[in-house]
Short mmCIF file of C-alpha atoms and ligand atoms in Angstrom, two decimals:
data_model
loop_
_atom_site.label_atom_id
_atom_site.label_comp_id
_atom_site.label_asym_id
_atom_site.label_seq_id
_atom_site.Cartn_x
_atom_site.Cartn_y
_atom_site.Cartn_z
CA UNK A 221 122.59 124.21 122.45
CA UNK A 222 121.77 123.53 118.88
CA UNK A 223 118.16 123.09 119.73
CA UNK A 224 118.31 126.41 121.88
CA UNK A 225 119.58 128.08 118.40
CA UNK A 226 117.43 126.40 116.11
CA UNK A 227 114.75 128.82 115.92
CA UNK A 228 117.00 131.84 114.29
CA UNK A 229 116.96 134.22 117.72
CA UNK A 230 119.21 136.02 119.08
CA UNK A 231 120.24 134.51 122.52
CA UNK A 232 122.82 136.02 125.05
CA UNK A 233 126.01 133.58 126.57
CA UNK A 234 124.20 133.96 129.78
CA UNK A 235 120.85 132.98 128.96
CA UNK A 236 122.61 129.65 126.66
CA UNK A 237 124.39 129.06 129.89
CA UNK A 238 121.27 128.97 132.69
CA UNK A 239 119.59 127.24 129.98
CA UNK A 240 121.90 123.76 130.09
CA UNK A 241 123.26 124.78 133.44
CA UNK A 242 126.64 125.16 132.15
CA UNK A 243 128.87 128.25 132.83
CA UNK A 244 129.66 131.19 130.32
CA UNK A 245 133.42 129.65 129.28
CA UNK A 246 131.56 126.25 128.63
CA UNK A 247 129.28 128.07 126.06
CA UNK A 248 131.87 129.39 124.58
CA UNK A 249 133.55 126.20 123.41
CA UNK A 250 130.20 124.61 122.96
CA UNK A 251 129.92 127.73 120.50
CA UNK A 252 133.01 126.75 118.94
CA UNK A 253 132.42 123.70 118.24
CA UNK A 254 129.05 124.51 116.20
CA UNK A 255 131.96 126.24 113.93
CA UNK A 256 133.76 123.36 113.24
CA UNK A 257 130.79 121.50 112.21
CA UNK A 258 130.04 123.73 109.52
CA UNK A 259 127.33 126.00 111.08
CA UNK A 260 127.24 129.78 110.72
CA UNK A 261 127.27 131.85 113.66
CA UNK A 262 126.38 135.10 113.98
CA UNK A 263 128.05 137.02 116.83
CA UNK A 264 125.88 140.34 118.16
CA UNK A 265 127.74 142.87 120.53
CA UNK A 266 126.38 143.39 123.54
CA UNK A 267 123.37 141.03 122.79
CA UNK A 268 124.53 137.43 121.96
CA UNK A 269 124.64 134.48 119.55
CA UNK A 270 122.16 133.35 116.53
CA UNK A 271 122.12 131.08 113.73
CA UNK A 272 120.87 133.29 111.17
CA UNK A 273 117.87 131.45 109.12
CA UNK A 274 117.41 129.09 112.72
CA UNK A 275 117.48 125.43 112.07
CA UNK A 276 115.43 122.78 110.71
CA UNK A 277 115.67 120.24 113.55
CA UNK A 278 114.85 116.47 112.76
CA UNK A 279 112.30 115.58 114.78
CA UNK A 280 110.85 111.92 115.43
CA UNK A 281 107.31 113.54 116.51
CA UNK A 282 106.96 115.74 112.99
CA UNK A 283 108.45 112.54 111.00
CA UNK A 284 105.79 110.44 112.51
CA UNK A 285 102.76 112.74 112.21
CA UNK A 286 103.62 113.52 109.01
CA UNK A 287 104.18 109.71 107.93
CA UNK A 288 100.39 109.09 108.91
CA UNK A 289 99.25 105.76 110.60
CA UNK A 290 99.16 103.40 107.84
CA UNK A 291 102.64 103.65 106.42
CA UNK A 292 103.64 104.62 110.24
CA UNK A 293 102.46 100.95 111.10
CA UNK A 294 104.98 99.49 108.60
CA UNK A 295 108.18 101.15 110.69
CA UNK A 296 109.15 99.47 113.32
CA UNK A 297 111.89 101.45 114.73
CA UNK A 298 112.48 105.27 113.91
CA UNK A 299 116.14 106.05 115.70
CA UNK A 300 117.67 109.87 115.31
CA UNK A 301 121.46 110.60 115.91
CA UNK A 302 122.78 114.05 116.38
CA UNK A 303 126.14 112.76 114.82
CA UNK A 304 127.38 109.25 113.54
CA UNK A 305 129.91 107.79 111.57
CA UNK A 306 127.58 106.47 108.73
CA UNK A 307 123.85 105.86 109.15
CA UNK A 308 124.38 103.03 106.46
CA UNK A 309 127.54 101.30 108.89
CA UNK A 310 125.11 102.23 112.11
CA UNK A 311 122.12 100.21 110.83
CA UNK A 312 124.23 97.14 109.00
CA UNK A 313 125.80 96.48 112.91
CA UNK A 314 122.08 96.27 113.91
CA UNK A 315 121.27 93.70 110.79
CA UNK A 316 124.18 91.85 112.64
CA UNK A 317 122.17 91.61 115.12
CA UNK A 318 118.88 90.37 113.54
CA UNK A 319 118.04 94.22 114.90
CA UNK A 320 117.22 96.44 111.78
CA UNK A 321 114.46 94.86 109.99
CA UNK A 322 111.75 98.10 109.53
CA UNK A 323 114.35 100.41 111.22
CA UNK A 324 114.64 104.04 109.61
CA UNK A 325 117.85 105.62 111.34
CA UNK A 326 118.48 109.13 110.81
CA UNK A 327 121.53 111.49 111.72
CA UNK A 328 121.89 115.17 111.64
CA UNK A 329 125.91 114.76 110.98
CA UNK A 330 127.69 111.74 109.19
CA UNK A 331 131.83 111.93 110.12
CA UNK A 332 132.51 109.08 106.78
CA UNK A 333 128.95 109.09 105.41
CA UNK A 334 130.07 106.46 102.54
CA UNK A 335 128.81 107.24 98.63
CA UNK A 336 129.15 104.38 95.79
CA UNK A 337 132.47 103.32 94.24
CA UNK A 338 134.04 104.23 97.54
CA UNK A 339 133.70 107.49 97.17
CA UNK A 340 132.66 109.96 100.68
CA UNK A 341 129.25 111.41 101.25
CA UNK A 342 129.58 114.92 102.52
CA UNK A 343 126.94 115.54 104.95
CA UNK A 344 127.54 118.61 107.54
CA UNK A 345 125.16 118.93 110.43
CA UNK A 346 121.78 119.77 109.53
CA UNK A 347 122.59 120.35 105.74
CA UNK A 348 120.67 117.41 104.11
CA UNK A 349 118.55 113.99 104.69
CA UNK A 350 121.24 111.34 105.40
CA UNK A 351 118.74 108.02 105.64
CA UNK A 352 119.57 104.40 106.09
CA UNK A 353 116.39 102.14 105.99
CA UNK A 354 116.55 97.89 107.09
CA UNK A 355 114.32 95.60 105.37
CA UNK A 356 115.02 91.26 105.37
CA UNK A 357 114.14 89.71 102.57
CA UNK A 358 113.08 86.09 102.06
CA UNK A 359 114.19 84.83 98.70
CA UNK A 360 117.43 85.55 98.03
CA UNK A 361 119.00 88.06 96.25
CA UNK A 362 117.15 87.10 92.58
CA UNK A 363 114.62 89.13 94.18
CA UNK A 364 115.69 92.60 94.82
CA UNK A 365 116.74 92.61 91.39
CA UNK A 366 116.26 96.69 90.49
CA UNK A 367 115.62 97.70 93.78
CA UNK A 368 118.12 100.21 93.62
CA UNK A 369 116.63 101.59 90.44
CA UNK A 370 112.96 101.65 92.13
CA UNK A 371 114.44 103.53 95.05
CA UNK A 372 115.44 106.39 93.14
CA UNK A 373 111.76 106.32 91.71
CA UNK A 374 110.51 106.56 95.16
CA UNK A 375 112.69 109.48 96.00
CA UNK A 376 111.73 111.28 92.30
CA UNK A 377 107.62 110.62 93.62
CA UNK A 378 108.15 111.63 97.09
CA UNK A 379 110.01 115.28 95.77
CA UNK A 380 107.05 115.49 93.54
CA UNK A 381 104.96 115.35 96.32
CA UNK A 382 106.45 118.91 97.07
CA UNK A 383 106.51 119.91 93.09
CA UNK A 384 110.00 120.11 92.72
CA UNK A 385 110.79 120.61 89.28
CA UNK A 386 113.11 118.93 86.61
CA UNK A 387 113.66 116.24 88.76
CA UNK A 388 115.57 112.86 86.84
CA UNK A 389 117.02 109.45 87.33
CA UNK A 390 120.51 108.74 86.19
CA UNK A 391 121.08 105.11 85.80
CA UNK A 392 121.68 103.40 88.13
CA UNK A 393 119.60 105.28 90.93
CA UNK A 394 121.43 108.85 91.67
CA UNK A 395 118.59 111.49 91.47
CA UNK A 396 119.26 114.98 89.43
CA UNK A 397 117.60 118.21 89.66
CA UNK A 398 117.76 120.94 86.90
CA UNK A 399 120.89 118.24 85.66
CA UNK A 400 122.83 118.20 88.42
CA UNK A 401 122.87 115.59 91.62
CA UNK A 402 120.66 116.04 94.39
CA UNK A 403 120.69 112.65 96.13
CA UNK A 404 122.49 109.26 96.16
CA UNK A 405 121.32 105.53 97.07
CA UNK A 406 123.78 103.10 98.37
CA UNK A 407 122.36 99.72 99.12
CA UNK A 408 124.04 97.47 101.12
CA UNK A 409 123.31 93.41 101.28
CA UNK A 410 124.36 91.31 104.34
CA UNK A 411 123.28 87.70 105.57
CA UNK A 412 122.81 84.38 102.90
CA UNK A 413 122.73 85.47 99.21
CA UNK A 414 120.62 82.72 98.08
CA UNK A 415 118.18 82.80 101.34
CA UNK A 416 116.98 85.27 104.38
CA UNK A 417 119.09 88.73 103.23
CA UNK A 418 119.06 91.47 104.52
CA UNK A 419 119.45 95.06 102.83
CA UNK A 420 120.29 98.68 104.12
CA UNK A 421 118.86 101.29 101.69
CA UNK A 422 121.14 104.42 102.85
CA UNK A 423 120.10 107.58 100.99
CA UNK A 424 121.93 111.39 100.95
CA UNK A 425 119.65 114.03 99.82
CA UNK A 426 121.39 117.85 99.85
CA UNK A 427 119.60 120.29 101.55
CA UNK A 428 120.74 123.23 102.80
CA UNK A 429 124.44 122.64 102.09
CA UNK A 430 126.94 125.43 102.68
CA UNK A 431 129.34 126.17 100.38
CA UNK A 432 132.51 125.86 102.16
CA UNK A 433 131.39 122.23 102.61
CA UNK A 434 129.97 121.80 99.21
CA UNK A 435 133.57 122.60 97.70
CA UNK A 436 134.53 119.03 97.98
CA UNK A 437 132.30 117.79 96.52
CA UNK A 438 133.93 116.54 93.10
CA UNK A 439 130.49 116.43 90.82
CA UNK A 440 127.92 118.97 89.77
CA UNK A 441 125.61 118.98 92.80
CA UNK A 442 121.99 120.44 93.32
CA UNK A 443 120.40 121.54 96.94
CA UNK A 444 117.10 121.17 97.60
CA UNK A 445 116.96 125.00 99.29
CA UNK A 446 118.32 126.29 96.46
CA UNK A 447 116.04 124.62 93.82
CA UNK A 448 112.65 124.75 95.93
CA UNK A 449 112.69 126.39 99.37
CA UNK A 450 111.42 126.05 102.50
CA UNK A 451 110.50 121.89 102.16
CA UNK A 452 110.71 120.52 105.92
CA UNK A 453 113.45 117.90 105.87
CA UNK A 454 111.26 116.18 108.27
CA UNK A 455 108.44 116.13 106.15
CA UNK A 456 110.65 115.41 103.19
CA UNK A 457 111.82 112.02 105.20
CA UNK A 458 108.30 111.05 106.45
CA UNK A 459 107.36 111.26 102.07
CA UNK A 460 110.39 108.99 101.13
CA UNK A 461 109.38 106.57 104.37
CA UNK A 462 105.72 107.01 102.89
CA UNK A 463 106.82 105.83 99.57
CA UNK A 464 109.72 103.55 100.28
CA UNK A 465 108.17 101.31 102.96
CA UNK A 466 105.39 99.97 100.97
CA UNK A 467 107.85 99.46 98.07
CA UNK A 468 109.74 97.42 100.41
CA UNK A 469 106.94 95.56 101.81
CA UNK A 470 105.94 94.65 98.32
CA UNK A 471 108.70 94.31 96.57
CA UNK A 472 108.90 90.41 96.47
CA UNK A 473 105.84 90.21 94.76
CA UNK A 474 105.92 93.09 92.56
CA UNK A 475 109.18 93.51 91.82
CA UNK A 476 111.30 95.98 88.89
CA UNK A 477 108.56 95.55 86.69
CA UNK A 478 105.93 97.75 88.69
CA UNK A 479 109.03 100.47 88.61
CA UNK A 480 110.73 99.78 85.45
CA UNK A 481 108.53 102.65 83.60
CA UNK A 482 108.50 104.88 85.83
CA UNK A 483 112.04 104.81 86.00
CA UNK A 484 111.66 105.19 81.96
CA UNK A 485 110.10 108.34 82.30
CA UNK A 486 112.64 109.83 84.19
CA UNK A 487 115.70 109.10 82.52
CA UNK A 488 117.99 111.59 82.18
CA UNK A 489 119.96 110.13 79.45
CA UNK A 490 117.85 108.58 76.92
CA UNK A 491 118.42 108.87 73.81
CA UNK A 492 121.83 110.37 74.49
CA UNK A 493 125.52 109.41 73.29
CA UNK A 494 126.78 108.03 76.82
CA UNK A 495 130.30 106.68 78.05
CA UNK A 496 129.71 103.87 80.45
CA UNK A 497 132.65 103.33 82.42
CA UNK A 498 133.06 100.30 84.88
CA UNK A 499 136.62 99.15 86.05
CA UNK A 500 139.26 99.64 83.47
CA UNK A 501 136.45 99.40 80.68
CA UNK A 502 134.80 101.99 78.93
CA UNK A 503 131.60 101.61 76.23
CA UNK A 504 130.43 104.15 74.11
CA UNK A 505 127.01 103.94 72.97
CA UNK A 506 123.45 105.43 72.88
CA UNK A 507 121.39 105.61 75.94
CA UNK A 508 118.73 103.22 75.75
CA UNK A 509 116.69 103.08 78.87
CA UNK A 510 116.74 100.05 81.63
CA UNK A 511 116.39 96.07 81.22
CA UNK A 512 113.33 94.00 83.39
CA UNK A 513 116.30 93.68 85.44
CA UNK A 514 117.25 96.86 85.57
CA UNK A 515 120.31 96.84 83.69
CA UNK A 516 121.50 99.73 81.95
CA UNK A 517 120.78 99.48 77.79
CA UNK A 518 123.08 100.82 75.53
CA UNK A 519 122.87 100.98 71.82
CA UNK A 520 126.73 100.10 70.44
CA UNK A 521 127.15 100.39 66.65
CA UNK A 522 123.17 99.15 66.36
CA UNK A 523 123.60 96.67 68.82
CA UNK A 524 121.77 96.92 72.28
CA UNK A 525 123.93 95.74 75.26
CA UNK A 526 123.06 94.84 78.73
CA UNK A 527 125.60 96.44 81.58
CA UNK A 528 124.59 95.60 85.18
CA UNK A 529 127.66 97.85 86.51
CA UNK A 530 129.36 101.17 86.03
CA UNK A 531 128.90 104.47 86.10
CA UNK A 532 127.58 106.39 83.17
CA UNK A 533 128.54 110.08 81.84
CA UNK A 534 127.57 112.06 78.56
CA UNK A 535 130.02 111.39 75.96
CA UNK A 536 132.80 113.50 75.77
CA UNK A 537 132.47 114.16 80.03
CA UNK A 538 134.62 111.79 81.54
C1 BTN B 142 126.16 107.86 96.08
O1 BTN B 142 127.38 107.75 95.96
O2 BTN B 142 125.49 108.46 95.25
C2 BTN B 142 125.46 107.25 97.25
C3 BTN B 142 125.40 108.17 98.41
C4 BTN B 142 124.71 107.57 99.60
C5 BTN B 142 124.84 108.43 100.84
C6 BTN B 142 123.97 107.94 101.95
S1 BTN B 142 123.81 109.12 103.26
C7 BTN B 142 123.02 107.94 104.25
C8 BTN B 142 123.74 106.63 104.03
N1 BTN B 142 124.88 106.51 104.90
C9 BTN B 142 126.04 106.49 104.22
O3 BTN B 142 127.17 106.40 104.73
N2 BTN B 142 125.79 106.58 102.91
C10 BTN B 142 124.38 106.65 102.63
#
């Protein structure tokens, strides 16, 4: 149905119905059910149903032609879902299973997409990227030390490759646009901690979010749409696979350093009065850019401190 709609037409109940072979009252509730998930439909009397602005469909064929061969030939796997719990849970069940290594899964919908801190991702049908990518590591964990931080610099180069302005890291690896969150990392380690690991790299990007679902969202959000129009998720996916695969593939040799200032240069607090927060704990201090290890520096009372947890707000915003 939803691919029927996707291109913005107007399409009568009888026409949806030869179509899949279903009968009018099935539309209907097929109909219906595109309501619940967040998608507005546009009912014409006397000529049928439309999404109005059609539907950006992800598609494995425009993700792959778009990737190009030579990043291409790093992905092993490339799986799409029209709805799943969380890509992040989907893909760690397949690490389980010695299964995910160079698998990109994808889903249109997540029911509990998962954020940091335990918080929920929202992520309504067809409203944003919601990306989980499997890479095993030899090594340990010593060696994915910043990854998380050189992630968000992969997502900051791959929007560039689109020009989106004012685009910013906030420690440790949530991306801003025009300050204001645009997209979230949540890595996820599994297997021996001091051997063969294994990591899911799940990443929520908003684009195209409604505002009915946007309202519970409980932080100052951006939308790609809104800040830059009319960027293809799918080529927007096959950029951060471009980017993030070699990173990934590399990573053990090169590590945070090849990142690290990069990541400088994007900063969205430096120099600022910040209130790092992390359990019960809060620090006060001056922003002052990231470790070799990627851990947050803050100047307190002249003094620069490492913090390798927490979340971090301008002072005075928490
Ligand atoms: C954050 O809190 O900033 C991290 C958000 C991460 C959301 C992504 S969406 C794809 C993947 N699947 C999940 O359940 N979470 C991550």
């Amino acid at each position: 149905m939803l691919k029927i709609l996707a291109d913005g037409e107007v399409h009568s109940g009888e026409a949806l119905g030869a179509a899949l072979g279903v009968s009018r009252a099935a539309v209907w509730k097929q109909l219906q059910k595109l309501e619940q998930y967040g998608l507005v439909l546009e009912s014409i009397k006397g000529q049928g149903y439309r999404l109005p602005g059609g539907l950006d469909l992800l598609s494995a064929e425009k993700i792959y032609s778009a990737l190009g061969e030579e990043s291409g030939a790093l992905l092993r796997k490339l799986i799409l879902f029209d709805e799943v719990d969380s890509t992040n849970t989907r893909l760690l069940s397949l690490m389980e299973k010695g299964e995910g290594h160079a698998v990109a899964l994808l889903s249109e919908r997540q029911s509990a997409g998962r954020g940091r801190r335990g918080r929920q991702w929202i992520s309504p049908y067809g409203a944003g990227i919601s990306l989980s990518i499997g890479w095993e590591f030899n090594g340990g964990v010593q060696c994915l030390e910043g990854l998380s931080l050189a992630v968000g610099v992969a997502i900051a180069r791959a929007l560039a490759r689109f020009s989106v302005p004012d685009v910013r890291l906030k420690w440790p690896n949530d991306v801003w646009c025009h300050g204001r969150k645009l997209s979230g990392v949540l890595l996820e380690l599994k297997g021996d901690l001091t051997d063969r690991c294994a990591v899911v790299i799940g990443i929520g990007l908003n684009s195209g979010l409604r505002s009915e679902s946007a309202a519970a969202i409980d932080q100052p959000w951006a939308d790609l749409q809104q800040v830059k129009p009319g960027i293809s998720r799918n080529q927007l996916v096959a950029a951060m696979l471009a980017e993030l695969l070699p990173l990934l593939q590399n990573y053990t040799e090169q590590g945070f350093s090849a990142y690290r200032e990069a990541w400088m240069q994007l900063d969205q607090f430096a120099g600022q009065k910040v209130t790092l927060q992390a359990g019960t704990q809060t620090w006060s201090g001056i922003a002052a850019g990231v470790s070799e290890k990627g851990a947050l520096k803050l100047n307190i009372d002249g003094e620069e401190q490492h913090f390798h947890g927490g979340e971090i707000s301008l002072r005075g915003q928490i």
